[in-house]
Short mmCIF file of C-alpha atoms in Angstrom, two decimals:
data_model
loop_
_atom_site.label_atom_id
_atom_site.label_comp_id
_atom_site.label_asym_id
_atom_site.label_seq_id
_atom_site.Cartn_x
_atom_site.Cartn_y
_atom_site.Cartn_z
CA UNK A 13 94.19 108.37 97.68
CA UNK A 14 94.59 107.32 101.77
CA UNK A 15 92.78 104.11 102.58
CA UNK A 16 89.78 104.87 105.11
CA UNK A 17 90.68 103.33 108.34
CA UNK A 18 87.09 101.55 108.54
CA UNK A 19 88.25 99.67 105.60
CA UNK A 20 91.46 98.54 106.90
CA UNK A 21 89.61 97.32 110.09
CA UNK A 22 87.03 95.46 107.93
CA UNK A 23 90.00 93.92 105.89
CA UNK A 24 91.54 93.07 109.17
CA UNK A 25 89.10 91.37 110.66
CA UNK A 26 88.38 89.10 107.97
CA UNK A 27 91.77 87.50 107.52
CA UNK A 28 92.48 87.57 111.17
CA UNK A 29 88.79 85.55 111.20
CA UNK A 30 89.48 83.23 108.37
CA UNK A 31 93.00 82.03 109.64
CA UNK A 32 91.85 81.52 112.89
CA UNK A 33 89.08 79.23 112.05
CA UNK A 34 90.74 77.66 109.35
CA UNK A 35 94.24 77.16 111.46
CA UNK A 36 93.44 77.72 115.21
CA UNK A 37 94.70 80.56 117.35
CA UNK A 38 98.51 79.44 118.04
CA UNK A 39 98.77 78.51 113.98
CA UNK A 40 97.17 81.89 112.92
CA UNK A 41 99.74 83.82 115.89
CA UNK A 42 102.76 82.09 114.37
CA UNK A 43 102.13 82.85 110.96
CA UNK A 44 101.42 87.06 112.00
CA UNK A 45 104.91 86.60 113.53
CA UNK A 46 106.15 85.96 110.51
CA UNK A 47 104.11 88.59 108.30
CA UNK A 48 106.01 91.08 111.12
CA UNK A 49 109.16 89.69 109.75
CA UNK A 50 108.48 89.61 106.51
CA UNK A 51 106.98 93.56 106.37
CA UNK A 52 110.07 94.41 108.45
CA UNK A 53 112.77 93.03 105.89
CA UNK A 54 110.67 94.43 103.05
CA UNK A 55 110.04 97.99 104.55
CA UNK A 56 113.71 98.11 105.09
CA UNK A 57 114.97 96.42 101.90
CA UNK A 58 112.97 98.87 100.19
CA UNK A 59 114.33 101.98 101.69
CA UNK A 60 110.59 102.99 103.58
CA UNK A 61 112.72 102.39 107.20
CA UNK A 62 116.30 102.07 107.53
CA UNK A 63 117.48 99.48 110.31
CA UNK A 64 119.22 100.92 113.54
CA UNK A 65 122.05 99.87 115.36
CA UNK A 66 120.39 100.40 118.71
CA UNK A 67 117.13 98.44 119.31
CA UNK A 68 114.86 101.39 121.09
CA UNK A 69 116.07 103.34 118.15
CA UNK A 70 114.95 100.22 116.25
CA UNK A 71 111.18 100.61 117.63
CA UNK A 72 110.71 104.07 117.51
CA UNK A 73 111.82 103.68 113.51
CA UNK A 74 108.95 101.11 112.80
CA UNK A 75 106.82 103.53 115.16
CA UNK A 76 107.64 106.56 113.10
CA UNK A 77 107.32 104.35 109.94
CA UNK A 78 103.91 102.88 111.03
CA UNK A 79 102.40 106.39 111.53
CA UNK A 80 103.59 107.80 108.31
CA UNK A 81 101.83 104.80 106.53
CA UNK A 82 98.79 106.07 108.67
CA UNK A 83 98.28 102.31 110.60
CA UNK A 84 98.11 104.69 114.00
CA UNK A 85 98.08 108.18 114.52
CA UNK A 86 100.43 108.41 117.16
CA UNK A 87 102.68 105.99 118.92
CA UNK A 88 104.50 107.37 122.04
CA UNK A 89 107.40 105.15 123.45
CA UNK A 90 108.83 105.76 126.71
CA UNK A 91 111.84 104.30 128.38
CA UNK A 92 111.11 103.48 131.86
CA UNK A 93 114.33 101.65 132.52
CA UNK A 94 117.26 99.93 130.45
CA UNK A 95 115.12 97.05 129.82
CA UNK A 96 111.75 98.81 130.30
CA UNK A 97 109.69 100.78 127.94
CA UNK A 98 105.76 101.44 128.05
CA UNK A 99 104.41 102.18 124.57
CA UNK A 100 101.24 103.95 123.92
CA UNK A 101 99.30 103.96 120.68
CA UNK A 102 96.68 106.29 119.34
CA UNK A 103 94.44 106.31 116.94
CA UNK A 104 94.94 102.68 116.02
CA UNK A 105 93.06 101.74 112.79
CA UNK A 106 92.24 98.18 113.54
CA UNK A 107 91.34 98.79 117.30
CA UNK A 108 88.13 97.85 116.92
CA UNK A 109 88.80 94.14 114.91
CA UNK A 110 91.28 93.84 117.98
CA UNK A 111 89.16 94.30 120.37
CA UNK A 112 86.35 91.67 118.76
CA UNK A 113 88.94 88.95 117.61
CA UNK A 114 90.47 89.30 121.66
CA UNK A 115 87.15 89.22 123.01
CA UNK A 116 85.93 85.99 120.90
CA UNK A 117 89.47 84.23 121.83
CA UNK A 118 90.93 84.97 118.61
CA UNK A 119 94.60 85.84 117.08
CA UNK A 120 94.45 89.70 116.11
CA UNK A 121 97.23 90.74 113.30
CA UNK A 122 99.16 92.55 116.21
CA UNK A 123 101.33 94.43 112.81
CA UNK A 124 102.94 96.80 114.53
CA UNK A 125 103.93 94.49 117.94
CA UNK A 126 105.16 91.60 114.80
CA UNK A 127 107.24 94.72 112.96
CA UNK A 128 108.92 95.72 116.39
CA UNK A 129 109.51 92.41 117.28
CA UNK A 130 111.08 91.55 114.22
CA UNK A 131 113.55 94.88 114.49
CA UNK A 132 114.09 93.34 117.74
CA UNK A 133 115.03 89.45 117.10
CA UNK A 134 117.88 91.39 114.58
CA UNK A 135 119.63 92.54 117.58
CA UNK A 136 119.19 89.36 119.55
CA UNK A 137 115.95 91.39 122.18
CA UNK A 138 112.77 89.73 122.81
CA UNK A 139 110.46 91.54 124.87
CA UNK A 140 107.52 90.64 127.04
CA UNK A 141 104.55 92.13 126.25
CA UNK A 142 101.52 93.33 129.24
CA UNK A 143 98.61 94.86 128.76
CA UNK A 144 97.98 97.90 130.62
CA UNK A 145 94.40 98.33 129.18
CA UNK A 146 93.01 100.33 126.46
CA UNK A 147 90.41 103.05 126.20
CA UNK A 148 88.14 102.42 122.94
CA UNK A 149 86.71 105.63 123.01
CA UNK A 150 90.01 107.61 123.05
CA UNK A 151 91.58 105.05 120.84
CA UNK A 152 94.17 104.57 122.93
CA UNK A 153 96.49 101.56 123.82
CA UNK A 154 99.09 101.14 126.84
CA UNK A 155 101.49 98.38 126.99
CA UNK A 156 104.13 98.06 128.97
CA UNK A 157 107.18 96.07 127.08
CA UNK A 158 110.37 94.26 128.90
CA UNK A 159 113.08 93.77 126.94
CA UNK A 160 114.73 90.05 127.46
CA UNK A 161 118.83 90.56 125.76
#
């Protein structure tokens, strides 16, 4: 049986709410880096992705991954220039914790930005993250990335 989204955003919230009061904002940030890691190694060790040589091939693996799992509907990544990409997400189940942890000057879970981040770090990328802006009514997300080798 699929989980409802509505209850993955309730879940969501909650532990993004009790590690941030219980550890701070930079404490709870650190430790969602490392969940990213951890659900990277796992997903791969366990067959669900498979770890690509290239890293945009990298990101567009967790993306694929992360919308089969149902976390987002859609995640579109575009390459703008070698070190470049904007990414746009759709239908992103915990949008709306996001948007209330943000607002209140809280940590979100940021899963999918952790995953891709850990795919990343395995081929020695970073990347800069901005915020383009998001429309909560279309449930949609636009960052633009830059890729730091």
């Amino acid at each position: 049986m699929p989980v409802d989204p509505t209850f993955l955003d309730l879940v969501n919230y909650g532990i993004c709410r009790a590690l941030n009061e219980r550890l701070g904002k930079e404490a709870t940030e650190e430790i969602f880096r490392e969940v990213g890691r951890i659900c990277y190694r796992r997903a791969r060790d366990q067959g669900m992705i498979e770890g690509r040589e290239d890293p945009l091939e990298a990101l567009v693996e967790v993306a694929r991954f992360l919308e089969r799992m149902g976390y987002m509907e859609r995640i579109v990544i575009t390459k703008v220039s070698e070190d470049e990409l904007l990414l746009d997400m759709y239908g992103v189940s915990v949008l709306r914790s996001s948007i209330e942890l943000v607002e209140s000057g809280m940590a979100p879970s940021h899963y999918m930005t952790n995953m891709m981040f850990a795919a990343l770090e395995e081929h020695g990328v970073a990347a800069e993250l901005v915020d383009l802006g998001f429309d909560p009514e279309e449930n949609h997300v636009r960052e633009k990335w830059i890729l730091k080798r």
